GROMACS .gro file of C-alpha atoms in nm:
model
  208
    1MET     CA    1  -0.005  -0.011   0.008
    2ILE     CA    2   0.274   0.243   0.080
    3ARG     CA    3   0.462   0.165  -0.223
    4ARG     CA    4   0.161   0.225  -0.441
    5LEU     CA    5   0.103   0.572  -0.266
    6LEU     CA    6   0.464   0.658  -0.331
    7MET     CA    7   0.432   0.569  -0.698
    8ILE     CA    8   0.121   0.789  -0.725
    9VAL     CA    9   0.307   1.072  -0.572
   10LEU     CA   10   0.597   1.034  -0.793
   11LEU     CA   11   0.376   1.002  -1.110
   12LEU     CA   12   0.164   1.296  -1.009
   13PRO     CA   13   0.386   1.576  -1.172
   14ALA     CA   14   0.394   1.396  -1.489
   15VAL     CA   15   0.008   1.339  -1.498
   16VAL     CA   16  -0.047   1.713  -1.437
   17LEU     CA   17   0.186   1.809  -1.715
   18ALA     CA   18   0.027   1.575  -1.952
   19GLN     CA   19  -0.319   1.732  -1.864
   20ALA     CA   20  -0.203   2.096  -1.901
   21PRO     CA   21  -0.335   2.287  -2.203
   22VAL     CA   22  -0.074   2.331  -2.454
   23VAL     CA   23   0.028   2.663  -2.623
   24LEU     CA   24   0.196   2.542  -2.951
   25VAL     CA   25   0.424   2.803  -3.111
   26LEU     CA   26   0.478   2.714  -3.478
   27GLY     CA   27   0.737   2.973  -3.597
   28ASP     CA   28   1.071   3.057  -3.759
   29SER     CA   29   1.387   3.226  -3.609
   30LEU     CA   30   1.196   3.519  -3.464
   31SER     CA   31   1.031   3.270  -3.217
   32ALA     CA   32   1.320   3.023  -3.203
   33GLY     CA   33   1.532   3.297  -3.074
   34TYR     CA   34   1.807   3.325  -3.328
   35GLY     CA   35   2.144   3.455  -3.187
   36LEU     CA   36   1.989   3.465  -2.835
   37ALA     CA   37   2.030   3.233  -2.522
   38ARG     CA   38   1.716   3.011  -2.489
   39GLU     CA   39   1.596   3.196  -2.162
   40ASP     CA   40   1.604   3.537  -2.344
   41GLY     CA   41   1.359   3.449  -2.628
   42TRP     CA   42   0.998   3.576  -2.599
   43VAL     CA   43   0.858   3.223  -2.620
   44TRP     CA   44   1.056   3.144  -2.304
   45LEU     CA   45   0.932   3.463  -2.133
   46LEU     CA   46   0.587   3.368  -2.233
   47ASP     CA   47   0.625   3.043  -2.054
   48ARG     CA   48   0.775   3.210  -1.747
   49ARG     CA   49   0.490   3.460  -1.735
   50LEU     CA   50   0.217   3.172  -1.762
   51GLN     CA   51   0.390   3.022  -1.443
   52GLN     CA   52   0.386   3.361  -1.257
   53LEU     CA   53   0.016   3.412  -1.340
   54ASP     CA   54  -0.062   3.047  -1.223
   55LEU     CA   55  -0.217   2.975  -1.565
   56PRO     CA   56  -0.223   2.616  -1.636
   57HIS     CA   57  -0.080   2.599  -1.978
   58ARG     CA   58   0.242   2.496  -2.081
   59VAL     CA   59   0.444   2.604  -2.381
   60VAL     CA   60   0.562   2.391  -2.661
   61ASN     CA   61   0.822   2.593  -2.900
   62ALA     CA   62   0.813   2.412  -3.240
   63SER     CA   63   0.992   2.705  -3.418
   64VAL     CA   64   1.278   2.637  -3.650
   65SER     CA   65   1.511   2.902  -3.779
   66GLY     CA   66   1.462   2.951  -4.160
   67ASP     CA   67   1.119   2.782  -4.166
   68THR     CA   68   0.857   2.881  -4.426
   69THR     CA   69   0.485   2.839  -4.433
   70ALA     CA   70   0.535   2.542  -4.659
   71GLY     CA   71   0.767   2.386  -4.406
   72GLY     CA   72   0.537   2.461  -4.127
   73LEU     CA   73   0.267   2.256  -4.317
   74THR     CA   74   0.499   1.946  -4.339
   75ARG     CA   75   0.546   1.963  -3.970
   76LEU     CA   76   0.214   2.070  -3.832
   77THR     CA   77   0.031   1.734  -3.853
   78SER     CA   78   0.269   1.534  -3.620
   79LEU     CA   79   0.287   1.829  -3.385
   80LEU     CA   80  -0.095   1.851  -3.351
   81GLU     CA   81  -0.108   1.468  -3.309
   82ARG     CA   82   0.161   1.483  -3.037
   83HIS     CA   83   0.064   1.783  -2.826
   84ARG     CA   84  -0.302   1.824  -2.907
   85PRO     CA   85  -0.254   2.210  -2.845
   86ALA     CA   86  -0.535   2.403  -2.695
   87VAL     CA   87  -0.383   2.714  -2.871
   88THR     CA   88  -0.177   2.724  -3.183
   89VAL     CA   89   0.031   3.032  -3.241
   90ILE     CA   90   0.122   3.061  -3.616
   91GLU     CA   91   0.430   3.288  -3.661
   92LEU     CA   92   0.542   3.193  -4.034
   93GLY     CA   93   0.580   3.385  -4.341
   94ALA     CA   94   0.878   3.606  -4.294
   95ASN     CA   95   1.110   3.371  -4.482
   96ASP     CA   96   0.861   3.343  -4.772
   97GLY     CA   97   0.861   3.715  -4.794
   98LEU     CA   98   1.246   3.749  -4.780
   99ARG     CA   99   1.251   3.490  -5.069
  100GLY     CA  100   0.999   3.703  -5.257
  101LEU     CA  101   0.766   3.420  -5.278
  102ASP     CA  102   0.423   3.465  -5.444
  103ILE     CA  103   0.173   3.627  -5.223
  104GLN     CA  104  -0.103   3.390  -5.322
  105LEU     CA  105   0.102   3.105  -5.230
  106ILE     CA  106   0.164   3.265  -4.881
  107ARG     CA  107  -0.199   3.330  -4.842
  108ASN     CA  108  -0.285   2.959  -4.928
  109ASN     CA  109  -0.030   2.823  -4.699
  110LEU     CA  110  -0.139   3.034  -4.389
  111THR     CA  111  -0.501   2.926  -4.457
  112ALA     CA  112  -0.421   2.561  -4.472
  113LEU     CA  113  -0.222   2.581  -4.135
  114ILE     CA  114  -0.515   2.750  -3.973
  115ARG     CA  115  -0.758   2.502  -4.105
  116GLN     CA  116  -0.529   2.213  -4.014
  117ALA     CA  117  -0.503   2.316  -3.660
  118ARG     CA  118  -0.873   2.362  -3.642
  119THR     CA  119  -0.927   1.981  -3.714
  120ILE     CA  120  -0.837   1.941  -3.337
  121HIS     CA  121  -1.037   2.248  -3.230
  122SER     CA  122  -0.733   2.433  -3.140
  123ARG     CA  123  -0.764   2.815  -3.097
  124ILE     CA  124  -0.561   3.004  -3.337
  125LEU     CA  125  -0.342   3.311  -3.314
  126LEU     CA  126  -0.191   3.450  -3.635
  127VAL     CA  127   0.115   3.658  -3.605
  128GLY     CA  128   0.211   3.896  -3.882
  129VAL     CA  129   0.544   4.044  -3.969
  130ARG     CA  130   0.683   4.317  -4.200
  131LEU     CA  131   0.937   4.314  -4.454
  132PRO     CA  132   1.246   4.554  -4.481
  133PRO     CA  133   1.162   4.840  -4.706
  134ASN     CA  134   1.422   4.750  -4.978
  135TYR     CA  135   1.171   4.490  -5.117
  136GLY     CA  136   0.960   4.759  -5.274
  137ALA     CA  137   0.660   4.932  -5.159
  138ALA     CA  138   0.420   4.729  -5.379
  139TYR     CA  139   0.533   4.376  -5.262
  140THR     CA  140   0.586   4.485  -4.890
  141ASN     CA  141   0.234   4.637  -4.874
  142GLU     CA  142   0.079   4.330  -5.027
  143PHE     CA  143   0.294   4.098  -4.791
  144GLN     CA  144   0.181   4.281  -4.486
  145GLY     CA  145  -0.173   4.282  -4.590
  146VAL     CA  146  -0.192   3.907  -4.641
  147PHE     CA  147  -0.199   3.844  -4.269
  148GLN     CA  148  -0.510   4.086  -4.222
  149THR     CA  149  -0.666   3.921  -4.513
  150VAL     CA  150  -0.620   3.568  -4.384
  151GLY     CA  151  -0.695   3.659  -4.029
  152LYS     CA  152  -1.017   3.829  -4.119
  153THR     CA  153  -1.133   3.552  -4.372
  154GLU     CA  154  -1.068   3.272  -4.132
  155GLY     CA  155  -1.182   3.465  -3.824
  156VAL     CA  156  -0.873   3.405  -3.617
  157ALA     CA  157  -0.699   3.633  -3.363
  158LEU     CA  158  -0.430   3.836  -3.525
  159VAL     CA  159  -0.106   4.000  -3.403
  160PRO     CA  160  -0.055   4.245  -3.702
  161ASP     CA  161   0.305   4.313  -3.648
  162LEU     CA  162   0.525   4.091  -3.418
  163LEU     CA  163   0.810   4.342  -3.432
  164GLN     CA  164   0.593   4.654  -3.371
  165ASP     CA  165   0.800   4.916  -3.184
  166VAL     CA  166   1.102   4.695  -3.220
  167ALA     CA  167   1.207   4.684  -3.594
  168GLU     CA  168   1.225   5.062  -3.626
  169HIS     CA  169   1.477   5.095  -3.335
  170TRP     CA  170   1.813   4.980  -3.452
  171ASP     CA  171   1.933   4.948  -3.110
  172LEU     CA  172   1.681   4.668  -3.060
  173MET     CA  173   1.816   4.463  -3.374
  174GLN     CA  174   2.105   4.247  -3.410
  175PRO     CA  175   2.360   4.355  -3.675
  176ASP     CA  176   2.189   4.157  -3.951
  177GLY     CA  177   1.901   4.399  -3.916
  178ILE     CA  178   1.641   4.126  -3.928
  179HIS     CA  179   1.661   3.951  -3.569
  180PRO     CA  180   1.574   4.139  -3.260
  181THR     CA  181   1.828   4.165  -2.964
  182ALA     CA  182   1.772   3.999  -2.626
  183GLU     CA  183   1.655   4.346  -2.494
  184ALA     CA  184   1.369   4.357  -2.751
  185GLN     CA  185   1.207   4.033  -2.628
  186GLY     CA  186   0.984   4.178  -2.363
  187ARG     CA  187   0.842   4.418  -2.617
  188ILE     CA  188   0.768   4.147  -2.849
  189LEU     CA  189   0.611   3.939  -2.587
  190GLU     CA  190   0.379   4.225  -2.502
  191ASN     CA  191   0.264   4.259  -2.861
  192VAL     CA  192   0.168   3.901  -2.856
  193TRP     CA  193   0.025   3.885  -2.498
  194SER     CA  194  -0.233   4.146  -2.566
  195VAL     CA  195  -0.400   3.927  -2.813
  196LEU     CA  196  -0.300   3.594  -2.681
  197GLU     CA  197  -0.445   3.634  -2.330
  198PRO     CA  198  -0.800   3.611  -2.393
  199LEU     CA  199  -0.725   3.285  -2.577
  200LEU     CA  200  -0.558   3.137  -2.257
  201HIS     CA  201  -0.863   3.237  -2.040
  202VAL     CA  202  -1.076   3.063  -2.290
  203THR     CA  203  -0.866   2.737  -2.288
  204SER     CA  204  -0.772   2.755  -1.922
  205GLY     CA  205  -0.970   2.431  -1.825
  206SER     CA  206  -0.897   2.236  -2.160
  207GLY     CA  207  -0.621   1.967  -2.126
  208SER     CA  208  -0.404   1.861  -2.410
   0.00000   0.00000   0.00000
């Protein structure tokens, strides 16, 4: 009897962790923390905030530097099966834009990612980004608009610009001019948090 009780106590943390609603972050280098220590990235800061606020969620960061919307599509099915996320944060598209890919292709891929996550009734947060101005006004404006269009058409929560109040400050950007510094990660978290927080409260009672 004592041995059985001891086993239950030892297994309890793992059971609680398995039942915690998952926030899956499917992103690229902006969420993978390129050039940063792991604990400096905004996704890690998000995980820490959830703990500080006693929210039941746990964060799974499935971000990969260099990933595209097409790459995300190849990975998402297995991620959904494994983690059954209550909330799926889709932060992809920047590398598509940097490669000058067709806007319609980006739109189609973002739409497919959203609809795929919805098959398990996951709440969706779409995260938009901006391109550097040297890509030309026509393409950059059309690229920025794709997130607004997909977000509205699919009826999902949207962060219009992940790097708002960051990208325009060179002291908050790494020398490549693309990736934010560690000092910028708190601002990035705030950009995401204002839209993500309502989804967390809605899903606080749903396990993974």
